[in-house]
CSV table of N, CA and C in Angstrom, one decimal:
chain,number,residue,atom,x,y,z
A,1,MET,N,-7.4,8.3,8.1
A,1,MET,CA,-6.1,8.7,7.6
A,1,MET,C,-6.3,9.3,6.2
A,2,MET,N,-5.6,10.5,6.0
A,2,MET,CA,-5.7,11.2,4.8
A,2,MET,C,-4.6,10.7,3.8
A,3,ALA,N,-5.0,10.4,2.6
A,3,ALA,CA,-4.1,9.9,1.6
A,3,ALA,C,-3.6,11.2,0.8
A,4,HIS,N,-2.4,11.1,0.4
A,4,HIS,CA,-1.8,12.2,-0.4
A,4,HIS,C,-1.9,11.8,-1.8
A,5,LEU,N,-2.5,12.6,-2.6
A,5,LEU,CA,-2.5,12.3,-4.1
A,5,LEU,C,-1.4,13.1,-4.7
A,6,SER,N,-0.5,12.4,-5.4
A,6,SER,CA,0.5,13.1,-6.1
A,6,SER,C,-0.1,13.7,-7.4
A,7,ALA,N,0.4,14.9,-7.7
A,7,ALA,CA,0.0,15.6,-8.9
A,7,ALA,C,0.5,14.8,-10.1
A,8,LEU,N,-0.3,14.7,-11.1
A,8,LEU,CA,0.2,14.1,-12.3
A,8,LEU,C,0.8,15.2,-13.2
A,9,LYS,N,2.0,15.6,-12.8
A,9,LYS,CA,2.7,16.7,-13.5
A,9,LYS,C,4.1,16.4,-13.6
A,10,TRP,N,4.7,16.9,-14.7
A,10,TRP,CA,6.1,16.7,-15.0
A,10,TRP,C,6.6,18.1,-15.5
A,11,GLY,N,7.9,18.3,-15.1
A,11,GLY,CA,8.5,19.6,-15.5
A,11,GLY,C,8.2,20.6,-14.4
A,12,THR,N,9.0,21.7,-14.5
A,12,THR,CA,8.9,22.8,-13.6
A,12,THR,C,8.8,24.2,-14.2
A,13,GLY,N,8.5,24.2,-15.5
A,13,GLY,CA,8.6,25.5,-16.2
A,13,GLY,C,7.4,26.4,-16.0
A,14,ALA,N,7.5,27.6,-16.4
A,14,ALA,CA,6.5,28.6,-16.2
A,14,ALA,C,5.3,28.4,-17.2
A,15,ARG,N,5.6,27.9,-18.4
A,15,ARG,CA,4.6,27.6,-19.4
A,15,ARG,C,3.9,26.3,-18.9
A,16,THR,N,2.5,26.3,-18.9
A,16,THR,CA,1.8,25.2,-18.5
A,16,THR,C,1.0,24.5,-19.7
A,17,PHE,N,1.2,23.2,-19.8
A,17,PHE,CA,0.5,22.5,-20.9
A,17,PHE,C,-0.3,21.4,-20.2
A,18,GLU,N,-1.6,21.5,-20.3
A,18,GLU,CA,-2.5,20.5,-19.7
A,18,GLU,C,-3.1,19.7,-20.8
A,19,MET,N,-3.0,18.3,-20.5
A,19,MET,CA,-3.5,17.4,-21.4
A,19,MET,C,-4.7,16.6,-20.8
A,20,PHE,N,-5.8,16.7,-21.4
A,20,PHE,CA,-7.0,16.0,-20.9
A,20,PHE,C,-7.1,14.7,-21.6
A,21,LEU,N,-6.8,13.6,-20.9
A,21,LEU,CA,-6.7,12.3,-21.5
A,21,LEU,C,-7.7,11.3,-21.0
A,22,GLU,N,-8.2,10.5,-21.8
A,22,GLU,CA,-9.0,9.3,-21.4
A,22,GLU,C,-8.1,8.1,-21.6
A,23,PRO,N,-7.8,7.4,-20.6
A,23,PRO,CA,-6.7,6.4,-20.7
A,23,PRO,C,-6.9,5.3,-21.8
A,24,THR,N,-8.1,5.0,-22.2
A,24,THR,CA,-8.3,3.9,-23.2
A,24,THR,C,-8.4,4.5,-24.6
A,25,CYS,N,-8.5,5.8,-24.7
A,25,CYS,CA,-8.6,6.4,-26.0
A,25,CYS,C,-7.3,6.3,-26.8
A,26,PRO,N,-7.4,5.8,-28.0
A,26,PRO,CA,-6.1,5.6,-28.8
A,26,PRO,C,-5.4,6.9,-29.0
A,27,PHE,N,-6.1,8.0,-29.2
A,27,PHE,CA,-5.5,9.3,-29.4
A,27,PHE,C,-4.9,9.9,-28.2
A,28,SER,N,-5.5,9.6,-27.0
A,28,SER,CA,-4.9,10.0,-25.7
A,28,SER,C,-3.6,9.2,-25.5
A,29,VAL,N,-3.6,7.9,-25.9
A,29,VAL,CA,-2.4,7.1,-25.7
A,29,VAL,C,-1.2,7.7,-26.5
A,30,LYS,N,-1.5,8.1,-27.7
A,30,LYS,CA,-0.5,8.8,-28.6
A,30,LYS,C,0.1,10.0,-27.9
A,31,ALA,N,-0.8,10.8,-27.3
A,31,ALA,CA,-0.4,12.1,-26.6
A,31,ALA,C,0.4,11.7,-25.4
A,32,LEU,N,0.0,10.8,-24.6
A,32,LEU,CA,0.6,10.4,-23.4
A,32,LEU,C,2.1,10.0,-23.7
A,33,ARG,N,2.3,9.2,-24.7
A,33,ARG,CA,3.7,8.8,-25.0
A,33,ARG,C,4.6,9.9,-25.4
A,34,LYS,N,4.1,11.0,-25.8
A,34,LYS,CA,4.9,12.2,-26.2
A,34,LYS,C,5.4,13.0,-25.1
A,35,ILE,N,4.9,12.9,-23.9
A,35,ILE,CA,5.3,13.7,-22.8
A,35,ILE,C,6.8,13.7,-22.5
A,36,PRO,N,7.4,12.6,-22.3
A,36,PRO,CA,8.8,12.6,-22.0
A,36,PRO,C,9.7,13.2,-23.1
A,37,ILE,N,9.2,12.9,-24.4
A,37,ILE,CA,10.0,13.4,-25.5
A,37,ILE,C,9.8,14.9,-25.6
A,38,LEU,N,8.6,15.4,-25.4
A,38,LEU,CA,8.4,16.9,-25.4
A,38,LEU,C,9.2,17.6,-24.3
A,39,LEU,N,9.2,17.0,-23.1
A,39,LEU,CA,10.0,17.6,-22.0
A,39,LEU,C,11.5,17.6,-22.4
A,40,GLU,N,12.0,16.6,-23.0
A,40,GLU,CA,13.4,16.5,-23.4
A,40,GLU,C,13.7,17.5,-24.5
A,41,GLU,N,12.7,17.7,-25.4
A,41,GLU,CA,12.9,18.6,-26.5
A,41,GLU,C,12.9,20.1,-26.0
A,42,VAL,N,12.0,20.5,-25.1
A,42,VAL,CA,11.9,21.9,-24.7
A,42,VAL,C,12.6,22.2,-23.4
A,43,GLY,N,12.9,21.2,-22.6
A,43,GLY,CA,13.5,21.4,-21.3
A,43,GLY,C,12.5,21.4,-20.2
A,44,GLU,N,12.7,20.6,-19.2
A,44,GLU,CA,11.8,20.5,-18.1
A,44,GLU,C,11.8,21.8,-17.3
A,45,ASP,N,12.7,22.6,-17.4
A,45,ASP,CA,12.8,23.8,-16.6
A,45,ASP,C,11.9,24.9,-17.4
A,46,ARG,N,11.5,24.6,-18.6
A,46,ARG,CA,10.7,25.6,-19.3
A,46,ARG,C,9.2,25.3,-19.4
A,47,LEU,N,8.8,24.0,-19.1
A,47,LEU,CA,7.5,23.6,-19.3
A,47,LEU,C,7.0,22.7,-18.1
A,48,THR,N,5.8,22.9,-17.7
A,48,THR,CA,5.1,22.0,-16.8
A,48,THR,C,3.9,21.4,-17.5
A,49,VAL,N,3.9,20.0,-17.5
A,49,VAL,CA,2.9,19.3,-18.2
A,49,VAL,C,2.0,18.6,-17.1
A,50,HIS,N,0.7,18.8,-17.2
A,50,HIS,CA,-0.3,18.2,-16.3
A,50,HIS,C,-1.1,17.3,-17.1
A,51,ILE,N,-1.3,16.1,-16.5
A,51,ILE,CA,-2.3,15.1,-17.1
A,51,ILE,C,-3.6,15.3,-16.3
A,52,ARG,N,-4.7,15.6,-17.0
A,52,ARG,CA,-6.0,15.7,-16.4
A,52,ARG,C,-6.8,14.5,-17.0
A,53,LEU,N,-7.4,13.7,-16.1
A,53,LEU,CA,-8.1,12.5,-16.6
A,53,LEU,C,-9.5,12.9,-16.9
A,54,GLN,N,-9.9,12.5,-18.2
A,54,GLN,CA,-11.2,12.9,-18.8
A,54,GLN,C,-11.9,11.6,-19.0
A,55,SER,N,-12.6,11.1,-18.0
A,55,SER,CA,-13.4,9.9,-18.1
A,55,SER,C,-14.6,10.2,-19.1
A,56,GLN,N,-14.8,9.2,-20.0
A,56,GLN,CA,-15.8,9.3,-21.0
A,56,GLN,C,-16.7,8.1,-21.0
A,57,PRO,N,-18.0,8.3,-21.0
A,57,PRO,CA,-18.9,7.1,-20.8
A,57,PRO,C,-18.9,6.1,-22.0
A,58,TRP,N,-18.5,6.5,-23.2
A,58,TRP,CA,-18.5,5.6,-24.3
A,58,TRP,C,-17.3,4.6,-24.2
A,59,HIS,N,-16.3,5.0,-23.4
A,59,HIS,CA,-15.2,4.1,-23.0
A,59,HIS,C,-15.7,3.5,-21.7
A,60,MET,N,-16.4,2.3,-21.8
A,60,MET,CA,-17.2,1.9,-20.7
A,60,MET,C,-16.5,1.5,-19.4
A,61,LEU,N,-15.2,1.3,-19.4
A,61,LEU,CA,-14.4,1.0,-18.2
A,61,LEU,C,-13.7,2.2,-17.7
A,62,SER,N,-13.9,3.3,-18.4
A,62,SER,CA,-13.2,4.6,-18.1
A,62,SER,C,-13.2,5.0,-16.6
A,63,GLY,N,-14.4,4.9,-16.0
A,63,GLY,CA,-14.5,5.4,-14.6
A,63,GLY,C,-13.6,4.5,-13.7
A,64,VAL,N,-13.6,3.2,-13.9
A,64,VAL,CA,-12.8,2.3,-13.0
A,64,VAL,C,-11.4,2.6,-13.3
A,65,ILE,N,-11.0,2.7,-14.5
A,65,ILE,CA,-9.6,2.9,-14.9
A,65,ILE,C,-9.1,4.3,-14.4
A,66,VAL,N,-9.8,5.3,-14.5
A,66,VAL,CA,-9.5,6.6,-14.0
A,66,VAL,C,-9.3,6.6,-12.5
A,67,ARG,N,-10.2,5.9,-11.8
A,67,ARG,CA,-10.1,5.8,-10.4
A,67,ARG,C,-8.8,5.0,-10.0
A,68,ALA,N,-8.5,4.0,-10.7
A,68,ALA,CA,-7.3,3.2,-10.4
A,68,ALA,C,-6.1,4.0,-10.6
A,69,ILE,N,-6.0,4.8,-11.6
A,69,ILE,CA,-4.8,5.7,-11.8
A,69,ILE,C,-4.7,6.7,-10.7
A,70,LEU,N,-5.8,7.3,-10.3
A,70,LEU,CA,-5.8,8.2,-9.1
A,70,LEU,C,-5.4,7.5,-7.8
A,71,ALA,N,-5.9,6.2,-7.7
A,71,ALA,CA,-5.5,5.4,-6.5
A,71,ALA,C,-4.0,5.2,-6.5
A,72,ALA,N,-3.4,4.9,-7.6
A,72,ALA,CA,-2.0,4.8,-7.7
A,72,ALA,C,-1.2,6.0,-7.3
A,73,SER,N,-1.8,7.2,-7.6
A,73,SER,CA,-1.2,8.4,-7.2
A,73,SER,C,-1.1,8.7,-5.7
A,74,THR,N,-1.8,7.8,-4.9
A,74,THR,CA,-1.8,8.0,-3.4
A,74,THR,C,-0.7,7.2,-2.8
A,75,LEU,N,-0.1,6.3,-3.6
A,75,LEU,CA,1.0,5.4,-3.1
A,75,LEU,C,2.3,6.1,-3.0
A,76,GLU,N,3.3,5.5,-2.4
A,76,GLU,CA,4.7,6.1,-2.4
A,76,GLU,C,5.1,6.2,-3.9
A,77,GLN,N,5.8,7.3,-4.2
A,77,GLN,CA,6.1,7.7,-5.5
A,77,GLN,C,4.9,7.7,-6.4
A,78,GLY,N,3.9,8.3,-5.9
A,78,GLY,CA,2.5,8.3,-6.5
A,78,GLY,C,2.5,8.7,-8.0
A,79,ARG,N,3.1,9.8,-8.3
A,79,ARG,CA,3.0,10.2,-9.7
A,79,ARG,C,3.6,9.1,-10.6
A,80,ASP,N,4.7,8.5,-10.3
A,80,ASP,CA,5.3,7.5,-11.1
A,80,ASP,C,4.5,6.2,-11.1
A,81,ARG,N,3.9,5.9,-10.0
A,81,ARG,CA,3.0,4.7,-9.9
A,81,ARG,C,1.8,5.0,-10.8
A,82,ALA,N,1.2,6.2,-10.8
A,82,ALA,CA,0.1,6.5,-11.6
A,82,ALA,C,0.5,6.4,-13.1
A,83,HIS,N,1.7,6.9,-13.4
A,83,HIS,CA,2.2,6.8,-14.8
A,83,HIS,C,2.4,5.3,-15.2
A,84,ASP,N,2.8,4.5,-14.3
A,84,ASP,CA,3.0,3.0,-14.6
A,84,ASP,C,1.6,2.4,-15.0
A,85,VAL,N,0.5,2.8,-14.2
A,85,VAL,CA,-0.8,2.3,-14.6
A,85,VAL,C,-1.3,2.9,-15.9
A,86,LEU,N,-1.0,4.2,-16.1
A,86,LEU,CA,-1.4,4.8,-17.4
A,86,LEU,C,-0.7,4.0,-18.6
A,87,LEU,N,0.6,3.7,-18.4
A,87,LEU,CA,1.3,3.0,-19.5
A,87,LEU,C,0.8,1.6,-19.6
A,88,ALA,N,0.4,0.9,-18.5
A,88,ALA,CA,-0.1,-0.4,-18.6
A,88,ALA,C,-1.4,-0.4,-19.4
A,89,VAL,N,-2.2,0.5,-19.2
A,89,VAL,CA,-3.5,0.7,-20.0
A,89,VAL,C,-3.1,0.9,-21.4
A,90,ALA,N,-2.2,1.8,-21.7
A,90,ALA,CA,-1.8,2.1,-23.0
A,90,ALA,C,-1.2,0.9,-23.8
A,91,ASP,N,-0.4,0.1,-23.1
A,91,ASP,CA,0.2,-1.0,-23.7
A,91,ASP,C,-0.8,-2.2,-23.9
A,92,HIS,N,-1.9,-2.2,-23.2
A,92,HIS,CA,-2.9,-3.2,-23.3
A,92,HIS,C,-4.3,-2.7,-23.6
A,93,ARG,N,-4.3,-1.6,-24.3
A,93,ARG,CA,-5.5,-0.8,-24.5
A,93,ARG,C,-6.7,-1.6,-24.9
A,94,GLU,N,-6.5,-2.5,-25.9
A,94,GLU,CA,-7.6,-3.2,-26.4
A,94,GLU,C,-8.3,-4.1,-25.4
A,95,GLU,N,-7.5,-4.5,-24.4
A,95,GLU,CA,-8.0,-5.4,-23.3
A,95,GLU,C,-8.9,-4.6,-22.3
A,96,PHE,N,-9.0,-3.3,-22.4
A,96,PHE,CA,-9.8,-2.5,-21.5
A,96,PHE,C,-10.9,-1.8,-22.3
A,97,GLU,N,-11.2,-2.3,-23.5
A,97,GLU,CA,-12.2,-1.6,-24.4
A,97,GLU,C,-13.3,-2.6,-24.7
A,98,PHE,N,-14.3,-2.1,-25.3
A,98,PHE,CA,-15.5,-2.9,-25.8
A,98,PHE,C,-15.5,-2.8,-27.3
A,99,THR,N,-16.0,-3.8,-28.0
A,99,THR,CA,-16.3,-3.8,-29.4
A,99,THR,C,-17.4,-2.8,-29.7
A,100,ASP,N,-17.1,-1.8,-30.5
A,100,ASP,CA,-18.1,-0.7,-30.8
A,100,ASP,C,-18.7,-0.1,-29.6
A,101,HIS,N,-17.9,0.0,-28.5
A,101,HIS,CA,-18.2,0.6,-27.3
A,101,HIS,C,-19.5,0.0,-26.6
A,102,CYS,N,-19.8,-1.2,-27.0
A,102,CYS,CA,-21.0,-1.8,-26.4
A,102,CYS,C,-21.1,-3.3,-26.3
A,103,SER,N,-20.1,-4.0,-26.8
A,103,SER,CA,-20.1,-5.5,-26.8
A,103,SER,C,-18.7,-6.0,-26.7
A,104,GLY,N,-18.6,-7.3,-26.7
A,104,GLY,CA,-17.3,-8.0,-26.7
A,104,GLY,C,-16.9,-8.6,-25.4
A,105,LEU,N,-15.7,-9.0,-25.3
A,105,LEU,CA,-15.2,-9.8,-24.2
A,105,LEU,C,-15.3,-9.1,-22.9
A,106,ASN,N,-15.3,-7.8,-22.8
A,106,ASN,CA,-15.4,-7.2,-21.4
A,106,ASN,C,-16.8,-7.1,-20.9
A,107,MET,N,-17.8,-7.6,-21.6
A,107,MET,CA,-19.2,-7.4,-21.2
A,107,MET,C,-19.4,-8.0,-19.8
A,108,ASN,N,-18.7,-9.1,-19.4
A,108,ASN,CA,-18.9,-9.7,-18.1
A,108,ASN,C,-17.8,-9.5,-17.2
A,109,THR,N,-16.9,-8.5,-17.5
A,109,THR,CA,-15.8,-8.2,-16.6
A,109,THR,C,-16.2,-7.3,-15.5
A,110,THR,N,-15.8,-7.6,-14.3
A,110,THR,CA,-16.1,-6.8,-13.1
A,110,THR,C,-15.0,-5.8,-12.8
A,111,PRO,N,-15.4,-4.7,-12.0
A,111,PRO,CA,-14.3,-3.8,-11.6
A,111,PRO,C,-13.2,-4.5,-10.9
A,112,ALA,N,-13.5,-5.5,-10.1
A,112,ALA,CA,-12.4,-6.2,-9.4
A,112,ALA,C,-11.4,-6.9,-10.4
A,113,GLU,N,-12.0,-7.4,-11.5
A,113,GLU,CA,-11.2,-8.1,-12.5
A,113,GLU,C,-10.3,-7.0,-13.2
A,114,ILE,N,-10.9,-5.9,-13.5
A,114,ILE,CA,-10.1,-4.8,-14.1
A,114,ILE,C,-9.0,-4.4,-13.2
A,115,LEU,N,-9.2,-4.2,-11.9
A,115,LEU,CA,-8.1,-3.9,-10.9
A,115,LEU,C,-7.1,-4.9,-10.9
A,116,ALA,N,-7.5,-6.2,-10.9
A,116,ALA,CA,-6.5,-7.3,-10.9
A,116,ALA,C,-5.6,-7.2,-12.2
A,117,ARG,N,-6.3,-7.0,-13.3
A,117,ARG,CA,-5.6,-6.9,-14.6
A,117,ARG,C,-4.6,-5.7,-14.6
A,118,LEU,N,-5.0,-4.6,-14.1
A,118,LEU,CA,-4.1,-3.4,-14.0
A,118,LEU,C,-3.0,-3.7,-13.0
A,119,GLU,N,-3.2,-4.3,-11.9
A,119,GLU,CA,-2.1,-4.7,-11.0
A,119,GLU,C,-1.1,-5.6,-11.7
A,120,THR,N,-1.6,-6.6,-12.4
A,120,THR,CA,-0.7,-7.5,-13.1
A,120,THR,C,0.2,-6.8,-14.1
A,121,TYR,N,-0.5,-6.0,-15.0
A,121,TYR,CA,0.3,-5.3,-16.0
A,121,TYR,C,1.2,-4.2,-15.5
A,122,SER,N,0.8,-3.5,-14.5
A,122,SER,CA,1.6,-2.4,-14.0
A,122,SER,C,2.5,-2.7,-12.9
A,123,GLY,N,2.3,-3.8,-12.2
A,123,GLY,CA,3.1,-4.1,-11.0
A,123,GLY,C,2.8,-3.2,-9.8
A,124,VAL,N,1.6,-2.5,-9.8
A,124,VAL,CA,1.2,-1.6,-8.8
A,124,VAL,C,0.0,-2.2,-8.0
A,125,ALA,N,0.1,-2.3,-6.7
A,125,ALA,CA,-1.0,-2.8,-5.9
A,125,ALA,C,-2.0,-1.6,-5.7
A,126,LEU,N,-3.2,-1.9,-6.2
A,126,LEU,CA,-4.2,-0.8,-6.3
A,126,LEU,C,-5.4,-1.0,-5.4
A,127,ALA,N,-5.7,-2.2,-5.1
A,127,ALA,CA,-7.0,-2.5,-4.5
A,127,ALA,C,-7.3,-1.7,-3.2
A,128,GLU,N,-6.4,-1.6,-2.3
A,128,GLU,CA,-6.6,-0.9,-1.1
A,128,GLU,C,-6.8,0.6,-1.3
A,129,ALA,N,-5.9,1.2,-2.1
A,129,ALA,CA,-6.0,2.6,-2.4
A,129,ALA,C,-7.2,3.0,-3.2
A,130,PHE,N,-7.7,2.0,-4.0
A,130,PHE,CA,-8.9,2.2,-4.8
A,130,PHE,C,-10.1,2.6,-3.9
A,131,THR,N,-10.2,2.2,-2.7
A,131,THR,CA,-11.3,2.4,-1.8
A,131,THR,C,-11.2,3.7,-1.0
A,132,LEU,N,-10.2,4.5,-1.1
A,132,LEU,CA,-10.0,5.7,-0.3
A,132,LEU,C,-10.9,6.8,-0.7
A,133,GLU,N,-11.4,7.5,0.3
A,133,GLU,CA,-12.3,8.7,0.1
A,133,GLU,C,-11.6,9.8,-0.7
A,134,ASP,N,-10.3,9.9,-0.5
A,134,ASP,CA,-9.6,11.0,-1.2
A,134,ASP,C,-9.5,10.7,-2.7
A,135,VAL,N,-9.6,9.4,-3.0
A,135,VAL,CA,-9.6,9.0,-4.5
A,135,VAL,C,-11.0,9.5,-5.0
A,136,THR,N,-12.0,9.2,-4.3
A,136,THR,CA,-13.3,9.7,-4.7
A,136,THR,C,-13.3,11.2,-5.0
A,137,LYS,N,-12.7,12.0,-4.1
A,137,LYS,CA,-12.7,13.4,-4.2
A,137,LYS,C,-11.8,13.8,-5.4
A,138,ALA,N,-10.8,13.1,-5.7
A,138,ALA,CA,-9.9,13.4,-6.9
A,138,ALA,C,-10.7,13.1,-8.2
A,139,VAL,N,-11.4,12.0,-8.2
A,139,VAL,CA,-12.2,11.6,-9.4
A,139,VAL,C,-13.2,12.8,-9.7
A,140,LYS,N,-13.9,13.2,-8.6
A,140,LYS,CA,-14.8,14.3,-8.8
A,140,LYS,C,-14.1,15.6,-9.2
A,141,TRP,N,-12.9,15.9,-8.7
A,141,TRP,CA,-12.2,17.1,-9.0
A,141,TRP,C,-11.9,17.1,-10.5
A,142,HIS,N,-11.3,15.9,-11.0
A,142,HIS,CA,-11.0,15.9,-12.4
A,142,HIS,C,-12.2,16.1,-13.3
A,143,ALA,N,-13.3,15.5,-12.9
A,143,ALA,CA,-14.6,15.6,-13.7
A,143,ALA,C,-15.0,17.1,-13.7
A,144,LYS,N,-15.1,17.7,-12.5
A,144,LYS,CA,-15.5,19.1,-12.4
A,144,LYS,C,-14.6,20.0,-13.2
A,145,TYR,N,-13.3,19.8,-13.1
A,145,TYR,CA,-12.3,20.7,-13.8
A,145,TYR,C,-12.5,20.6,-15.3
A,146,SER,N,-12.7,19.4,-15.8
A,146,SER,CA,-12.9,19.2,-17.2
A,146,SER,C,-14.2,19.9,-17.6
A,147,ARG,N,-15.2,19.7,-16.9
A,147,ARG,CA,-16.5,20.3,-17.2
A,147,ARG,C,-16.5,21.8,-17.2
A,148,GLN,N,-15.8,22.4,-16.1
A,148,GLN,CA,-15.8,23.9,-16.0
A,148,GLN,C,-15.0,24.5,-17.2
A,149,ASN,N,-14.1,23.7,-17.8
A,149,ASN,CA,-13.3,24.2,-18.9
A,149,ASN,C,-13.9,23.8,-20.2
A,150,GLY,N,-15.1,23.2,-20.2
A,150,GLY,CA,-15.7,22.8,-21.5
A,150,GLY,C,-15.1,21.7,-22.2
A,151,ILE,N,-14.4,20.8,-21.5
A,151,ILE,CA,-13.7,19.7,-22.2
A,151,ILE,C,-14.7,18.6,-22.4
A,152,HIS,N,-14.8,18.1,-23.7
A,152,HIS,CA,-15.7,17.1,-24.1
A,152,HIS,C,-15.0,15.9,-24.7
A,153,VAL,N,-13.9,16.1,-25.4
A,153,VAL,CA,-13.3,15.0,-26.1
A,153,VAL,C,-11.8,14.9,-25.6
A,154,SER,N,-11.3,13.7,-25.9
A,154,SER,CA,-9.9,13.5,-25.5
A,154,SER,C,-9.1,13.1,-26.8
A,155,PRO,N,-7.9,13.5,-26.8
A,155,PRO,CA,-7.3,14.5,-25.9
A,155,PRO,C,-7.7,15.9,-26.3
A,156,THR,N,-7.8,16.7,-25.3
A,156,THR,CA,-7.9,18.2,-25.4
A,156,THR,C,-6.7,18.8,-24.7
A,157,PHE,N,-6.2,19.9,-25.3
A,157,PHE,CA,-5.0,20.5,-24.8
A,157,PHE,C,-5.2,21.9,-24.4
A,158,MET,N,-4.7,22.3,-23.2
A,158,MET,CA,-4.7,23.7,-22.8
A,158,MET,C,-3.3,24.2,-22.6
A,159,VAL,N,-3.1,25.5,-23.0
A,159,VAL,CA,-1.8,26.1,-22.8
A,159,VAL,C,-2.1,27.3,-21.9
A,160,ASP,N,-1.4,27.4,-20.8
A,160,ASP,CA,-1.6,28.5,-19.8
A,160,ASP,C,-3.0,28.8,-19.5
A,161,GLY,N,-3.8,27.7,-19.3
A,161,GLY,CA,-5.2,27.9,-18.9
A,161,GLY,C,-6.2,28.1,-20.0
A,162,LEU,N,-5.8,28.1,-21.3
A,162,LEU,CA,-6.7,28.3,-22.4
A,162,LEU,C,-6.7,27.1,-23.3
A,163,ILE,N,-7.8,26.6,-23.7
A,163,ILE,CA,-7.9,25.5,-24.7
A,163,ILE,C,-7.3,25.9,-26.0
A,164,ASP,N,-6.4,25.1,-26.6
A,164,ASP,CA,-5.8,25.4,-27.8
A,164,ASP,C,-6.1,24.3,-28.8
A,165,PRO,N,-7.1,24.5,-29.7
A,165,PRO,CA,-7.5,23.4,-30.7
A,165,PRO,C,-6.5,23.2,-31.7
A,166,ALA,N,-5.4,23.9,-31.8
A,166,ALA,CA,-4.4,23.7,-32.8
A,166,ALA,C,-3.5,22.4,-32.5
A,167,PHE,N,-3.6,22.0,-31.2
A,167,PHE,CA,-2.8,20.8,-30.8
A,167,PHE,C,-3.6,19.5,-31.2
A,168,SER,N,-2.9,18.5,-31.6
A,168,SER,CA,-3.5,17.2,-32.0
A,168,SER,C,-2.5,16.1,-31.5
A,169,SER,N,-3.1,15.0,-31.2
A,169,SER,CA,-2.2,13.9,-30.8
A,169,SER,C,-1.4,13.4,-32.0
A,170,GLY,N,-1.9,13.7,-33.2
A,170,GLY,CA,-1.2,13.3,-34.4
A,170,GLY,C,0.0,14.2,-34.8
A,171,ASP,N,0.1,15.3,-34.1
A,171,ASP,CA,1.2,16.3,-34.4
A,171,ASP,C,2.6,15.7,-33.9
A,172,SER,N,3.6,16.1,-34.5
A,172,SER,CA,4.9,15.7,-34.0
A,172,SER,C,5.3,16.5,-32.7
A,173,VAL,N,6.2,16.0,-32.0
A,173,VAL,CA,6.7,16.7,-30.8
A,173,VAL,C,7.3,18.0,-31.2
A,174,GLU,N,8.0,18.1,-32.3
A,174,GLU,CA,8.6,19.3,-32.8
A,174,GLU,C,7.5,20.4,-33.0
A,175,ASP,N,6.3,19.9,-33.6
A,175,ASP,CA,5.2,20.9,-33.8
A,175,ASP,C,4.7,21.4,-32.5
A,176,TRP,N,4.5,20.5,-31.5
A,176,TRP,CA,4.1,20.9,-30.2
A,176,TRP,C,5.0,21.9,-29.6
A,177,ALA,N,6.3,21.6,-29.7
A,177,ALA,CA,7.3,22.5,-29.1
A,177,ALA,C,7.3,23.9,-29.8
A,178,GLY,N,7.1,23.9,-31.1
A,178,GLY,CA,7.0,25.1,-31.8
A,178,GLY,C,5.8,26.0,-31.4
A,179,ARG,N,4.7,25.3,-31.2
A,179,ARG,CA,3.5,26.0,-30.8
A,179,ARG,C,3.6,26.6,-29.4
A,180,LEU,N,4.2,25.8,-28.5
A,180,LEU,CA,4.3,26.2,-27.1
A,180,LEU,C,5.3,27.3,-26.9
A,181,PHE,N,6.3,27.4,-27.8
A,181,PHE,CA,7.4,28.4,-27.6
A,181,PHE,C,7.6,29.2,-28.8
A,182,ALA,N,6.5,29.6,-29.5
A,182,ALA,CA,6.6,30.4,-30.7
A,182,ALA,C,7.0,31.8,-30.4
């Protein structure tokens, strides 16, 4: 059975804003929370926002969490379920991290425990979808897409297919809107 992965995209506009995010990165969390405000500011009919998941090895649970988000995208209302999981990670970010990227409470945490934690926080059943071959393909696609575009850090922002280093997670939504539609 082929699973359908919902695109992690919002809006329908001609201008494309791609956000390469690592779900446990505090700066990615700041950027993630700005998406609905940005779309309200500029209009969903003017902008399409894509989330691209940028797994990073120094965020040691990153691969499991990215896969769980993509697994959620295979469920009914997939984009919204994936967003629920993203927000669950954002709201409990410290519980998915390591001290200094190498020690702390998560040292003995298993992927199954991470999935259970994500299911509890998000209310999304992930375990079955987590094992789908199409999720593996999606994880690989996100990694390859990031690499082919030279993405190394999160968040990184692309406008209409070009990396734009002027964008920062610390910018206001108004600054983003101004840059996007100057």
